[in-house]
XYZ file of C-alpha atoms in Angstrom:
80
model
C 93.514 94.565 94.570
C 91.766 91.172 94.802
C 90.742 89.810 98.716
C 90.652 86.986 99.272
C 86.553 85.356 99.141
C 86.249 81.546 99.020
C 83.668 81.872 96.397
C 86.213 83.693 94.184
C 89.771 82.203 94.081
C 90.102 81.418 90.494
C 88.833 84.817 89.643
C 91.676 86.157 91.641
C 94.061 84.189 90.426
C 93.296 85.207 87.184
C 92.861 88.794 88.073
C 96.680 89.046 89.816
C 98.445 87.039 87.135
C 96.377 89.013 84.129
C 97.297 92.450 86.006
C 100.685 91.364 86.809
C 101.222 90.177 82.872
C 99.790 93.399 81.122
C 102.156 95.771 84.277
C 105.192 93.869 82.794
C 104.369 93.652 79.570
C 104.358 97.621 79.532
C 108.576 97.764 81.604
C 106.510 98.340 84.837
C 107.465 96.450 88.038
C 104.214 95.215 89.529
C 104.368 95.038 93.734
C 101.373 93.413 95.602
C 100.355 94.772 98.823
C 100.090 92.394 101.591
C 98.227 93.878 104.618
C 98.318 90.319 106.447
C 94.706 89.693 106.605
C 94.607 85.776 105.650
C 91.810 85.248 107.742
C 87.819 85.283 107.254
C 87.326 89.247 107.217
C 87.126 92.152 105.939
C 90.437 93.549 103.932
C 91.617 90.013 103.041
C 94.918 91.055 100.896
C 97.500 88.914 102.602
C 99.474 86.260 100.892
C 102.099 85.227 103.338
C 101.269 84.411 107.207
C 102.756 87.222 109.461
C 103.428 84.558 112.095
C 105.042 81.449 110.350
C 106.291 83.734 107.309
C 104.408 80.577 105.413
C 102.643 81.331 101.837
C 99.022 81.440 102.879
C 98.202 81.143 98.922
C 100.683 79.067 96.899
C 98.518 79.391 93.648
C 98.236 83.189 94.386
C 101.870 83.712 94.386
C 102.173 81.216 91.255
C 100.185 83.085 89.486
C 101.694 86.591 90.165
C 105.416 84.645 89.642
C 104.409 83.528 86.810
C 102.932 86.297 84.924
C 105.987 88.819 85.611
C 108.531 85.888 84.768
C 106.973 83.510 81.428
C 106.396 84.204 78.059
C 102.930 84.432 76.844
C 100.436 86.186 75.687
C 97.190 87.113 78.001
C 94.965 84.794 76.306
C 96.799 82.266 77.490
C 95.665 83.126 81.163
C 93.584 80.110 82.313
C 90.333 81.694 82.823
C 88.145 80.923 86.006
C-alpha cells in the first residue's frame, strides 16, 4: 500500500497507478484497500471520506482509474 504523507503524494501517485498498470497488464483485477484514515495519522490508506462519501484524493483515484483503464506502456507513468 501507499499512506498517505504530504511529503510524498506524487510518489504515491505514481506508486498506485504503476502497481495498478503492471496488476492489469498481467489479467489481474487490482482492488485498493481503503481503511478510511484520510486524516494526519498513522495508517493513512483512505481515499474516499467515510462521512460525505466525497473522494478525499481525486488525483489518487485518477491515477489508479487510469492505469487499469488506458493504453500505455509503464514508462509512460509521469514520474514524481
Amino acid at each position: 500500500g501507499a499512506s498517505k504523507n504530504p511529503n510524498y503524494e506524487a510518489n504515491r501517485r505514481y506508486y498506485l497507478e504503476y502497481v495498478t498498470k503492471v496488476i492489469t497488464e498481467r489479467g489481474m483485477v487490482p482492488f485498493y484497500w481503503d481503511n478510511g484514515g484520510t486524516l494526519n495519522q498513522a495508517d493513512n490508506f483512505g481515499l474516499f471520506t467515510r462521512s460525505t462519501a466525497a473522494v478525499a484524493y481525486p488525483d489518487i483515484v485518477a491515477a489508479i482509474v487510469r492505469g487499469a483503464t488506458s493504453d500505455y506502456q509503464l514508462a509512460d507513468i509521469v514520474k514524481p
